[in-house]
Coordinates of C-alpha atoms in Angstrom, one line a residue:
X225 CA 0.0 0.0 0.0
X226 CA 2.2 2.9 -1.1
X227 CA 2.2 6.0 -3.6
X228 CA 3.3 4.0 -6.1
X229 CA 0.8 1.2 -6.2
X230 CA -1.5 1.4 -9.3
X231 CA -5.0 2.3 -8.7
X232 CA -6.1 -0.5 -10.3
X233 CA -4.8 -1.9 -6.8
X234 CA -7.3 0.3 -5.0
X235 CA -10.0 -0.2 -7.0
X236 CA -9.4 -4.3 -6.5
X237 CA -9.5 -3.3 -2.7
X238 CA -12.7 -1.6 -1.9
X239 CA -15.3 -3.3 -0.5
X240 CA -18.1 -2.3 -3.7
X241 CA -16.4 -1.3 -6.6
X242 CA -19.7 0.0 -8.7
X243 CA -19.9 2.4 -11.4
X244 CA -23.0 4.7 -10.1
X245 CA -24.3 6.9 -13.5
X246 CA -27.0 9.0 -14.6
X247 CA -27.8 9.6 -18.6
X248 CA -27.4 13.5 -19.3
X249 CA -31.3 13.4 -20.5
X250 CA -32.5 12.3 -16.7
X251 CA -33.7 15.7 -14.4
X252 CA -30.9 16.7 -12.0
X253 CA -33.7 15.5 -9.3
X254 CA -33.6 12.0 -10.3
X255 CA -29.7 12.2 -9.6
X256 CA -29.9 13.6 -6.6
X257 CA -32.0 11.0 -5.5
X258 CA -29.9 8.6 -6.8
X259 CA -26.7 10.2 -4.3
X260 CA -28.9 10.2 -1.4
X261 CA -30.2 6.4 -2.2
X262 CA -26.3 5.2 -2.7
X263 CA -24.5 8.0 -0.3
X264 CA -22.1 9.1 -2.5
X265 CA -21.3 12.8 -3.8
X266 CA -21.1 12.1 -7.3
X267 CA -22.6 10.4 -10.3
X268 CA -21.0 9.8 -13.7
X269 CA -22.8 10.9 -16.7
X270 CA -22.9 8.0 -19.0
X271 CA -24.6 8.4 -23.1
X272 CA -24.2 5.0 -24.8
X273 CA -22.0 3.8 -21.9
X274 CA -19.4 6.3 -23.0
X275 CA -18.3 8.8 -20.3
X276 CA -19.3 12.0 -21.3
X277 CA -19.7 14.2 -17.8
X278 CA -19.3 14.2 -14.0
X279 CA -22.5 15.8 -11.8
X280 CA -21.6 16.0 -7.9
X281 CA -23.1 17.7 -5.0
X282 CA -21.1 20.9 -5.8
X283 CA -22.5 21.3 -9.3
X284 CA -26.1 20.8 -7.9
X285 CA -25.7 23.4 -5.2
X286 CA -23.6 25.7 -7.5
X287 CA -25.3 25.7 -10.7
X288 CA -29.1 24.7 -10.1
X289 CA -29.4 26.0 -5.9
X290 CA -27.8 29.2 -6.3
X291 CA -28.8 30.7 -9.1
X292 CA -32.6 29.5 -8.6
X293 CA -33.1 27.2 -11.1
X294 CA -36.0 24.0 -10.1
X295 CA -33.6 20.4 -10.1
X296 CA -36.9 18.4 -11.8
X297 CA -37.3 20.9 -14.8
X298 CA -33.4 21.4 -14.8
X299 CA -31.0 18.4 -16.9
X300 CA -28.0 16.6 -16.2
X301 CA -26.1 18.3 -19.1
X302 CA -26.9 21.4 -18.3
X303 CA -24.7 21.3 -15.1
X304 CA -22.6 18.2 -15.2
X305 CA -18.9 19.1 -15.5
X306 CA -17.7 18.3 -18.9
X307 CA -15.2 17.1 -20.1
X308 CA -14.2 15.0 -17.5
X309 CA -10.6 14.3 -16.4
X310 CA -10.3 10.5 -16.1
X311 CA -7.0 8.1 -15.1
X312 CA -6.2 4.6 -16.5
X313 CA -6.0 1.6 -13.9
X314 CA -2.3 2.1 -14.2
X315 CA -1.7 5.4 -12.9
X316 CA -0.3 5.9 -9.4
X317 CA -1.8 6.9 -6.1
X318 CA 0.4 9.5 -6.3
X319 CA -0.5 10.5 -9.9
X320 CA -4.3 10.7 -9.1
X321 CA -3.8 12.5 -5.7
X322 CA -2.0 15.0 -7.8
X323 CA -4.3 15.3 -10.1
X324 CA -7.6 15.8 -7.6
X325 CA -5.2 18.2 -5.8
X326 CA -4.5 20.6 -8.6
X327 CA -8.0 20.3 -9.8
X328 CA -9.9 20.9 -6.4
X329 CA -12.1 17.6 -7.0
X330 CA -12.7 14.5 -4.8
X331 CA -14.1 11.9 -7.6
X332 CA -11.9 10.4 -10.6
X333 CA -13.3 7.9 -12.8
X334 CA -11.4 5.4 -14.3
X335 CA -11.3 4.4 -17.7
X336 CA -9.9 1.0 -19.9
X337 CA -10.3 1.0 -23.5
X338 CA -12.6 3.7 -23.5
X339 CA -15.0 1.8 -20.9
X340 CA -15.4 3.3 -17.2
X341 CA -14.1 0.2 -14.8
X342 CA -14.5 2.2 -11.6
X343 CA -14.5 5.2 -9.3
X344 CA -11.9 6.6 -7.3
X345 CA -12.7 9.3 -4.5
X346 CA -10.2 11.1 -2.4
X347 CA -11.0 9.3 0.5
X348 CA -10.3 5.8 -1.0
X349 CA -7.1 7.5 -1.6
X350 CA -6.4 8.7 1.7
X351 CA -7.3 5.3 3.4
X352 CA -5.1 3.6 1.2
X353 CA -2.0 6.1 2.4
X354 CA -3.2 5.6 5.8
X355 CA -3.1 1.2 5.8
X356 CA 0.0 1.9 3.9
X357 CA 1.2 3.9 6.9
X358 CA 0.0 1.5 9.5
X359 CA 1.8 -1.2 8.4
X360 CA 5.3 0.3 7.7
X361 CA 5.0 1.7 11.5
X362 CA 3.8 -2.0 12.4
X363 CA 6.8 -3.4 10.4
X364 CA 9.4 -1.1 12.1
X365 CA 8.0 -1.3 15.5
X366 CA 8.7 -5.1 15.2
X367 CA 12.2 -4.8 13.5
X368 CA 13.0 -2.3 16.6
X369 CA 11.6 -4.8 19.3
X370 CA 14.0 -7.9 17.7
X371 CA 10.1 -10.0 16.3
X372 CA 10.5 -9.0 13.0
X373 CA 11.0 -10.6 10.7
X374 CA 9.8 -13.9 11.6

């Protein structure tokens, strides 16, 4: 569990790895429902099963709550973000905490041969540092104490 560990590595390692998606034609209601159903912060926007947007919480309260508009008359394409930065399963950790950093977003799809095979946020990101963490301070702590290795 390091920085370098391909994300296809996370993706392998969460407990549900499902693609949760909208079609940019369904009201920004019915996606918000869909979040509050699943808990999660973001949908992808999928036309033809080809990833053509991103809609998260921050769209909905930026660009349908704040400047008025009603979420069951208002679509998905009208406020998903588009287009939509996306890693392969062989980036890094590293790579895609970069990337979310620089970007100021916490979802990242990932794509294979043009087909979305997961989701990544920044929290399965974080976790991932943190086991990594845990068990290089577990390893050391039993290298100092003489039971390692065994």
């Amino acid at each position: 569990m390091k920085l370098s560990d391909a994300i296809e590595l996370v993706l392998k390692s969460k407990d549900e790895n499902r693609v949760l998606s909208v079609a940019p034609d369904q009201s920004v209601y019915e996606a918000i429902e869909k979040m509050a159903e699943h808990s999660v912060g973001a949908l992808l926007v999928l036309s033809e099963r080809k990833l053509v947007g991103i809609l998260s919480e921050r769209d909905y309260a930026r660009k349908v709550i704040l400047m008025g508009h009603s979420s069951k008359e208002t679509l998905v394409r009208q406020i998903m973000t588009s287009p939509v930065l996306y890693v392969s399963p062989q980036h890094s950790v590293d790579e895609c905490m970069a990337i979310m950093t620089k970007h100021h977003f916490r979802h990242l799809p990932v794509v294979e041969d043009d087909a979305v095979v997961g989701v990544v946020s920044i929290g399965d990101l974080v976790k991932w540092v943190i086991s990594g963490q845990a068990q290089t301070i577990q390893e050391l702590e039993g290298y100092i104490t003489g039971a390692y290795p065994r």
